[in-house]
Short mmCIF file of C-alpha atoms and ligand atoms in Angstrom, two decimals:
data_model
loop_
_atom_site.label_atom_id
_atom_site.label_comp_id
_atom_site.label_asym_id
_atom_site.label_seq_id
_atom_site.Cartn_x
_atom_site.Cartn_y
_atom_site.Cartn_z
CA MET A 1 -0.20 -0.12 0.16
CA ALA A 2 1.93 3.15 -1.08
CA LEU A 3 1.28 6.66 0.29
CA PRO A 4 -0.47 9.21 -1.70
CA VAL A 5 2.20 11.16 -3.35
CA ALA A 6 1.09 14.52 -1.33
CA MET A 7 1.52 12.50 1.74
CA ALA A 8 4.91 11.29 0.94
CA GLN A 9 6.08 14.83 -0.05
CA GLN A 10 4.57 17.09 2.39
CA GLY A 11 3.60 14.66 5.60
CA VAL A 12 0.17 14.17 7.14
CA ARG A 13 -1.83 16.69 8.68
CA ASP A 14 -4.45 16.59 11.41
CA ARG A 15 -7.92 18.22 11.59
CA LEU A 16 -6.35 21.56 12.63
CA ASP A 17 -3.70 21.37 9.61
CA ARG A 18 -0.97 20.70 11.96
CA PRO A 19 1.80 18.31 10.81
CA MET A 20 3.33 15.49 12.55
CA ARG A 21 7.09 16.84 12.99
CA ASP A 22 8.03 15.57 16.47
CA LEU A 23 7.89 12.17 17.93
CA ARG A 24 8.40 11.77 21.78
CA ILE A 25 9.32 8.54 22.78
CA SER A 26 8.92 7.11 26.53
CA VAL A 27 11.44 4.37 26.97
CA THR A 28 10.69 3.70 30.63
CA ASP A 29 8.31 4.28 33.26
CA ARG A 30 10.82 4.11 35.86
CA CYS A 31 12.96 6.85 37.55
CA ASN A 32 15.58 7.15 40.07
CA PHE A 33 14.15 10.70 41.17
CA ARG A 34 10.58 11.44 42.90
CA CYS A 35 10.12 14.83 41.69
CA VAL A 36 7.47 16.11 43.80
CA TYR A 37 5.54 17.46 40.79
CA CYS A 38 5.95 14.51 38.52
CA MET A 39 6.25 11.31 40.65
CA PRO A 40 5.40 12.03 44.27
CA LYS A 41 6.21 9.39 46.74
CA ALA A 42 2.72 9.14 47.89
CA THR A 43 1.71 7.38 44.72
CA PHE A 44 5.12 6.03 43.32
CA GLY A 45 6.24 4.60 46.60
CA LYS A 46 7.77 1.07 47.19
CA ASP A 47 4.51 -0.88 46.16
CA PHE A 48 4.00 1.05 42.96
CA ALA A 49 3.71 -1.36 40.18
CA PHE A 50 6.07 -0.39 37.31
CA LEU A 51 5.44 -2.11 33.84
CA PRO A 52 6.73 -5.49 33.49
CA GLN A 53 9.61 -6.02 31.01
CA GLN A 54 7.30 -7.83 28.55
CA SER A 55 4.93 -5.01 28.39
CA LEU A 56 7.54 -2.49 27.10
CA LEU A 57 8.09 -1.83 23.47
CA ARG A 58 11.13 -3.63 22.23
CA PHE A 59 13.99 -1.45 20.23
CA GLU A 60 13.01 -3.19 16.91
CA GLU A 61 9.26 -1.98 17.64
CA ILE A 62 10.07 1.62 18.42
CA GLU A 63 12.25 1.69 15.63
CA ARG A 64 9.42 0.45 13.05
CA ILE A 65 6.94 3.14 14.63
CA ALA A 66 9.55 5.88 14.08
CA ARG A 67 10.20 4.77 10.48
CA ALA A 68 6.60 5.15 9.88
CA GLY A 69 6.68 8.30 11.56
CA ALA A 70 9.76 9.49 9.29
CA ALA A 71 7.80 8.65 6.26
CA LEU A 72 4.68 10.90 7.43
CA GLY A 73 6.66 14.01 8.39
CA VAL A 74 8.56 13.48 11.69
CA ARG A 75 11.94 15.06 11.72
CA LYS A 76 12.58 15.43 15.11
CA ILE A 77 12.75 12.37 17.93
CA ARG A 78 12.86 12.83 21.64
CA LEU A 79 13.49 10.09 23.93
CA THR A 80 12.31 10.47 27.39
CA GLY A 81 10.70 8.69 30.16
CA GLY A 82 10.79 8.11 33.39
CA GLU A 83 14.22 8.34 33.28
CA PRO A 84 15.25 7.41 29.83
CA LEU A 85 19.21 6.40 30.97
CA LEU A 86 17.72 3.68 33.22
CA ARG A 87 16.49 1.67 30.24
CA LYS A 88 19.28 -0.95 29.45
CA ASN A 89 21.27 -0.59 26.32
CA ILE A 90 19.61 2.45 25.28
CA GLU A 91 22.54 3.41 22.81
CA GLN A 92 21.43 0.45 20.84
CA LEU A 93 18.11 2.10 20.30
CA ILE A 94 19.90 5.59 19.42
CA GLU A 95 21.99 3.54 16.76
CA LYS A 96 18.74 2.19 15.13
CA LEU A 97 17.08 5.70 15.31
CA ALA A 98 20.27 7.38 13.83
CA ALA A 99 19.74 4.97 10.87
CA ILE A 100 16.38 6.19 9.93
CA ARG A 101 16.25 8.52 6.64
CA THR A 102 13.35 10.79 5.85
CA PRO A 103 11.57 10.52 2.51
CA ASP A 104 14.16 13.25 0.99
CA GLY A 105 17.18 11.47 2.30
CA ARG A 106 18.00 13.27 5.54
CA SER A 107 18.56 11.95 9.27
CA LEU A 108 16.22 12.92 12.02
CA GLU A 109 17.32 15.29 14.74
CA LEU A 110 17.66 12.85 17.81
CA ALA A 111 17.54 14.46 21.45
CA MET A 112 16.75 13.20 25.01
CA THR A 113 15.42 14.77 28.09
CA THR A 114 17.20 13.61 31.12
CA ASN A 115 17.50 14.36 34.77
CA GLY A 116 21.21 14.22 34.23
CA ALA A 117 22.09 11.90 37.12
CA LEU A 118 23.71 9.40 34.94
CA LEU A 119 25.17 11.59 32.11
CA ARG A 120 28.77 11.50 33.54
CA ARG A 121 28.79 7.79 32.76
CA LYS A 122 26.73 7.87 29.61
CA ALA A 123 27.19 11.28 27.68
CA ARG A 124 30.05 9.76 25.45
CA SER A 125 28.41 6.54 24.63
CA LEU A 126 25.16 8.46 23.62
CA ALA A 127 27.09 10.69 21.41
CA ASP A 128 29.01 8.11 19.89
CA ALA A 129 25.53 6.28 19.05
CA GLY A 130 24.28 9.26 17.39
CA LEU A 131 22.52 11.32 19.89
CA ASN A 132 22.65 14.85 18.85
CA ARG A 133 21.59 16.87 21.80
CA VAL A 134 20.19 16.46 25.58
CA THR A 135 18.00 18.52 27.53
CA VAL A 136 18.91 18.23 31.20
CA SER A 137 16.13 18.90 33.71
CA LEU A 138 17.34 20.97 36.63
CA ASP A 139 15.14 22.89 39.24
CA ALA A 140 17.65 24.71 41.73
CA LEU A 141 21.43 25.22 42.20
CA ASP A 142 20.70 25.15 45.95
CA ASP A 143 21.66 21.99 47.31
CA ALA A 144 19.00 21.58 49.69
CA ILE A 145 16.03 22.63 47.45
CA PHE A 146 17.38 20.21 44.92
CA ARG A 147 17.66 17.62 47.11
CA GLY A 148 14.14 18.44 48.51
CA MET A 149 12.53 18.71 44.76
CA ASN A 150 13.92 15.29 43.55
CA ASP A 151 13.05 13.86 46.84
CA VAL A 152 15.76 11.14 46.77
CA ASP A 153 18.51 13.35 48.50
CA PHE A 154 20.26 13.42 45.07
CA PRO A 155 23.10 16.21 45.14
CA VAL A 156 22.96 18.92 42.79
CA ALA A 157 26.71 18.93 41.95
CA ASP A 158 26.43 15.46 40.21
CA VAL A 159 23.82 16.90 37.85
CA LEU A 160 26.05 19.84 37.19
CA ASP A 161 28.99 17.46 36.50
CA GLY A 162 26.71 15.58 34.05
CA ILE A 163 25.90 18.83 32.15
CA ASP A 164 29.70 19.35 31.80
CA ALA A 165 29.94 15.74 30.55
CA ALA A 166 27.37 16.54 27.82
CA ARG A 167 29.21 19.68 26.68
CA GLU A 168 32.45 17.47 26.55
CA ALA A 169 30.80 14.74 24.52
CA GLY A 170 29.29 17.61 21.95
CA LEU A 171 25.79 17.09 22.84
CA ALA A 172 25.02 20.46 22.00
CA PRO A 173 23.29 23.10 22.17
CA LEU A 174 22.38 21.92 25.58
CA LYS A 175 19.12 22.98 27.00
CA ILE A 176 18.34 23.05 30.73
CA ASN A 177 14.73 22.61 31.92
CA MET A 178 13.67 24.27 35.18
CA VAL A 179 10.04 23.61 36.42
CA VAL A 180 9.10 26.66 38.60
CA LYS A 181 6.78 25.87 41.56
CA ARG A 182 5.65 29.03 43.25
CA GLY A 183 6.74 29.14 46.95
CA VAL A 184 9.04 26.31 46.24
CA ASN A 185 11.83 27.07 43.88
CA GLU A 186 10.99 30.56 42.81
CA ASP A 187 14.00 32.05 44.47
CA GLN A 188 16.35 29.79 42.22
CA ILE A 189 15.07 31.71 39.12
CA LEU A 190 17.93 34.29 39.04
CA PRO A 191 20.69 32.14 40.72
CA MET A 192 19.95 29.65 37.58
CA ALA A 193 20.03 32.59 35.20
CA ARG A 194 23.38 33.71 36.51
CA TYR A 195 24.83 30.37 36.47
CA PHE A 196 23.94 29.43 32.79
CA HIS A 197 24.39 33.08 31.56
CA GLY A 198 27.10 33.01 29.01
CA SER A 199 27.67 29.19 29.20
CA GLY A 200 26.40 28.41 25.88
CA ALA A 201 23.38 26.29 27.56
CA ILE A 202 19.92 27.70 27.08
CA LEU A 203 17.94 27.84 30.19
CA ARG A 204 14.31 27.23 29.73
CA PHE A 205 11.76 28.00 32.24
CA ILE A 206 8.63 25.82 32.70
CA GLU A 207 5.40 26.66 34.13
CA TYR A 208 4.20 23.99 36.58
CA MET A 209 1.46 21.99 34.63
CA ASP A 210 -1.67 20.42 35.76
CA VAL A 211 -0.35 17.11 33.96
CA GLY A 212 -1.73 13.77 35.24
CA GLU A 213 -3.39 13.06 38.40
CA THR A 214 -1.08 12.53 41.42
CA ASN A 215 0.80 15.86 41.70
CA GLY A 216 -1.99 17.82 43.52
CA TRP A 217 -1.73 21.05 41.07
CA GLN A 218 -3.62 24.13 41.97
CA ARG A 219 -3.27 27.20 39.59
CA ASP A 220 -1.47 29.12 42.08
CA HIS A 221 1.22 26.87 42.19
CA THR A 222 2.11 28.16 38.83
CA LEU A 223 4.24 31.14 38.70
CA PRO A 224 3.38 32.66 34.99
CA SER A 225 6.12 33.19 32.95
CA ARG A 226 5.65 36.89 32.41
CA ASN A 227 6.81 36.94 36.26
CA ILE A 228 10.01 34.93 35.38
CA ILE A 229 10.96 37.10 32.64
CA ASP A 230 10.52 40.29 35.01
CA THR A 231 12.65 38.74 37.51
CA VAL A 232 15.51 37.75 35.18
CA GLY A 233 15.29 40.97 33.19
CA ALA A 234 15.50 43.17 36.05
CA ALA A 235 19.05 41.81 36.84
CA LEU A 236 19.94 40.67 33.42
CA PRO A 237 18.27 42.66 30.58
CA LEU A 238 16.59 40.76 28.05
CA ILE A 239 15.08 41.36 24.62
CA PRO A 240 12.21 39.07 23.00
CA VAL A 241 13.27 37.26 19.72
CA GLY A 242 10.23 35.17 19.24
CA ARG A 243 10.48 31.34 18.40
CA HIS A 244 12.71 29.55 16.03
CA HIS A 245 9.59 28.12 14.25
CA ALA A 246 5.95 28.21 15.12
CA SER A 247 5.66 24.79 16.47
CA GLU A 248 8.76 25.70 19.32
CA PRO A 249 7.21 25.54 22.64
CA ALA A 250 9.50 27.93 24.11
CA GLU A 251 9.34 31.51 23.47
CA ARG A 252 12.95 32.98 23.59
CA TRP A 253 14.72 35.87 25.05
CA ARG A 254 18.09 37.32 24.37
CA TYR A 255 20.53 38.77 26.82
CA VAL A 256 21.12 42.44 25.88
CA ASP A 257 24.86 41.99 26.82
CA GLY A 258 25.36 39.18 24.78
CA GLY A 259 25.35 36.53 27.38
CA GLY A 260 23.29 33.97 25.22
CA GLU A 261 19.39 33.42 25.52
CA ILE A 262 16.66 32.02 27.79
CA GLY A 263 13.25 30.52 26.95
CA VAL A 264 10.10 30.14 28.85
CA ILE A 265 7.22 27.77 28.14
CA SER A 266 4.20 28.99 29.06
CA SER A 267 2.12 25.83 28.97
CA VAL A 268 -0.57 27.45 31.49
CA THR A 269 -0.72 31.13 30.94
CA HIS A 270 -0.22 31.30 27.19
CA ALA A 271 -1.37 28.03 25.21
CA PHE A 272 0.37 27.09 22.03
CA CYS A 273 -1.84 24.32 20.76
CA GLY A 274 -2.25 25.75 17.15
CA ASP A 275 1.22 24.91 16.41
CA CYS A 276 1.57 21.82 18.31
CA THR A 277 3.24 18.96 15.89
CA ARG A 278 3.88 16.40 19.04
CA ALA A 279 3.16 12.81 18.87
CA ARG A 280 3.90 10.65 21.93
CA LEU A 281 4.50 7.19 22.26
CA SER A 282 4.26 5.47 25.54
CA THR A 283 6.60 3.19 26.97
CA GLU A 284 4.05 0.25 26.20
CA GLY A 285 3.56 1.38 22.79
CA ALA A 286 0.35 3.60 22.96
CA LEU A 287 0.10 6.60 20.90
CA TYR A 288 -1.19 9.71 22.36
CA HIS A 289 -1.82 12.94 20.28
CA CYS A 290 -1.83 15.24 23.34
CA LEU A 291 0.08 15.37 26.71
CA PHE A 292 -3.30 15.87 28.58
CA ALA A 293 -4.90 13.02 26.51
CA THR A 294 -7.03 10.57 28.27
CA ARG A 295 -6.79 7.74 25.55
CA GLY A 296 -3.86 6.28 23.48
CA TYR A 297 -4.22 4.26 20.60
CA ASP A 298 -2.41 0.74 21.02
CA LEU A 299 0.34 0.25 18.25
CA ARG A 300 2.12 -2.20 20.13
CA ALA A 301 -0.65 -4.75 19.16
CA LEU A 302 -0.33 -3.75 15.44
CA VAL A 303 3.55 -3.97 15.46
CA ARG A 304 3.40 -7.34 17.17
CA ASP A 305 0.64 -8.64 14.58
CA PRO A 306 2.75 -10.64 11.89
CA SER A 307 0.05 -10.06 9.44
CA VAL A 308 0.53 -6.06 9.55
CA ASP A 309 3.15 -4.98 7.25
CA ASP A 310 5.28 -1.44 7.31
CA ALA A 311 3.14 0.08 4.58
CA GLN A 312 -0.19 -0.96 6.67
CA LEU A 313 1.34 0.26 10.11
CA THR A 314 2.25 3.77 8.12
CA ALA A 315 -1.53 4.07 6.91
CA VAL A 316 -2.69 3.39 10.68
CA LEU A 317 -0.49 6.08 11.79
CA ALA A 318 -1.48 8.69 9.22
CA GLY A 319 -5.14 8.02 9.90
CA LEU A 320 -4.98 8.49 13.35
CA TRP A 321 -2.86 11.78 13.11
CA GLN A 322 -5.64 12.98 10.47
CA GLY A 323 -8.21 12.56 13.12
CA ARG A 324 -6.58 14.50 15.67
CA ASP A 325 -8.15 17.73 16.99
CA ASP A 326 -6.39 17.79 20.66
CA ARG A 327 -6.00 21.18 22.03
CA TYR A 328 -5.97 20.93 25.71
CA SER A 329 -4.17 23.88 27.03
CA GLU A 330 -5.89 26.44 24.56
CA LEU A 331 -9.27 24.91 26.15
CA ARG A 332 -7.93 24.88 29.69
CA GLY A 333 -8.25 28.89 29.78
CA ARG A 334 -12.05 28.70 28.82
CA GLN A 335 -14.83 29.19 31.29
CA PRO A 336 -16.25 25.87 32.06
CA ALA A 337 -19.71 26.76 30.77
CA ASP A 338 -17.98 26.74 27.40
CA PRO A 339 -19.09 23.25 26.01
CA ALA A 340 -15.35 23.00 24.57
CA ALA A 341 -13.68 23.61 27.98
CA PRO A 342 -11.97 20.32 29.44
CA LYS A 343 -14.40 18.36 31.84
CA GLY A 344 -11.54 16.83 33.86
CA ASN A 345 -13.78 13.75 34.47
CA ALA A 346 -11.59 11.05 32.59
CA ARG A 347 -8.35 9.92 34.04
CA ARG A 348 -5.32 11.69 32.60
CA ILE A 349 -1.84 9.98 31.91
CA GLU A 350 0.96 10.80 33.93
CA MET A 351 3.97 12.61 32.90
CA SER A 352 6.39 9.89 33.93
CA TYR A 353 4.26 7.48 31.84
CA ILE A 354 4.21 9.46 28.65
CA GLY A 355 7.24 11.72 29.12
CA GLY A 356 7.29 15.40 28.73
N1 SAM B 401 13.27 12.12 33.65
C1 SAM B 401 13.54 12.85 32.72
C2 SAM B 401 13.91 14.50 33.14
O1 SAM B 401 13.04 14.84 34.26
O2 SAM B 401 14.34 15.32 32.46
C3 SAM B 401 12.66 12.98 31.36
C4 SAM B 401 11.17 12.76 31.73
S1 SAM B 401 10.43 14.19 32.40
C5 SAM B 401 8.82 13.49 32.70
C6 SAM B 401 10.30 15.47 31.32
C7 SAM B 401 10.13 16.89 31.72
O3 SAM B 401 8.81 17.03 32.29
C8 SAM B 401 11.30 17.29 32.76
O4 SAM B 401 11.81 18.45 32.12
C9 SAM B 401 10.29 17.49 33.74
O5 SAM B 401 11.07 18.72 34.60
C10 SAM B 401 8.86 17.94 33.03
N2 SAM B 401 7.69 17.92 33.90
C11 SAM B 401 7.32 16.97 34.74
N3 SAM B 401 6.23 17.15 35.54
C12 SAM B 401 5.97 18.55 35.08
C13 SAM B 401 4.83 19.24 35.45
N4 SAM B 401 3.94 18.99 36.34
N5 SAM B 401 4.93 20.65 35.05
C14 SAM B 401 5.81 20.69 34.15
N6 SAM B 401 6.77 20.20 33.72
C15 SAM B 401 6.92 18.76 34.35
FE1 SF4 B 402 11.99 11.30 37.20
FE2 SF4 B 402 11.92 13.45 35.32
FE3 SF4 B 402 9.37 12.88 36.55
FE4 SF4 B 402 11.58 13.84 37.92
S1 SF4 B 402 10.65 14.87 36.08
S2 SF4 B 402 10.35 12.27 38.76
S3 SF4 B 402 13.45 13.11 36.96
S4 SF4 B 402 10.66 11.44 35.39
FE1 SF4 B 403 -0.09 19.92 22.30
FE2 SF4 B 403 -1.69 19.06 24.04
FE3 SF4 B 403 0.18 20.50 24.81
FE4 SF4 B 403 -1.87 21.88 23.27
S1 SF4 B 403 -2.10 20.82 25.41
S2 SF4 B 403 0.33 21.89 23.16
S3 SF4 B 403 -2.31 19.95 21.82
S4 SF4 B 403 0.43 18.58 23.95
#
């Protein structure tokens, strides 16, 4: 079953005319941290049942789905989790993904989001396998605040060392993600900005989001990115530079003194669904069209069915994307009386299951 010519050339578009450009793949639901806003210990404690090994998509299965995505327009793959560096032999998956080509013969951009705990050990082998860049999550420079936020007493010095290792291995440009939770780490905004100013790494501040069901999110826990920009800009003047491309989640700001740039991801106060080109593949092979989706489509059953060939898999993926109309963040801002506003009565998936 060949793809229609237009689809092979331009890729597939959803019901809001958004192409499928990014595929985020969660390679494990496990993590060595218990960040309070993501995997709170009260839920993810000793008795929590993580997925059994046989439920996880195998590397060959992930590769097949990624190839189908590339045929339909995917240009960038991000490995995430849980903590992706906990997945055994992750380098082997990176090698397979690095060999994929787009219809016009280009390789995909390969990135990973990690908490950085294992980066000193792994950065070189990741780069050798074909990973292009990493985003490291880091919520504070103050050791006590950082240990409290990861809730496993992990020292900040080891993450900073992991960041250095990533830089040495050429996994650049480096991005650093800081989730800001009001009253918890907002006093770390300026120290973080100062630390990464002039370093070549791009610090991005993320508004704490109402993702999943376990983190007890309340709107006043979110510090609007406008306040973050004001705080940084008062000490280190900034000018806005927009986005690289429309589908980029971060709004970029440049330091007037030439010290590089920062970004803000305003997922709560300034939704960007209109340009959202991201598909997400869960650890067990369910395809989600949105971080806030309540249902995924089981691609694992498809890739484990010997009667389904690659062309059929690609056609199913195309059909799913063509039916997509998700825009949760945009609708969140509406009054509940608006029939399109999210109802919140269906169970939402957790960030650690689907990845950020
Ligand atoms: N474990 C890896 C890490 O932390 O980088 C990858 C997975 S983690 C789920 C991906 C990103 O989601 C991280 O940058 C994390 O800070 C962010 N994240 C998790 N929960 C969040 C929330 N409630 N609001 C905003 N960002 C969140
Ligand atoms: Fe783990 Fe990342 Fe979630 Fe923190 S944000 S608990 S490091 S998956
Ligand atoms: Fe994309 Fe969903 Fe986030 Fe909107 S809410 S930007 S559709 S992931």
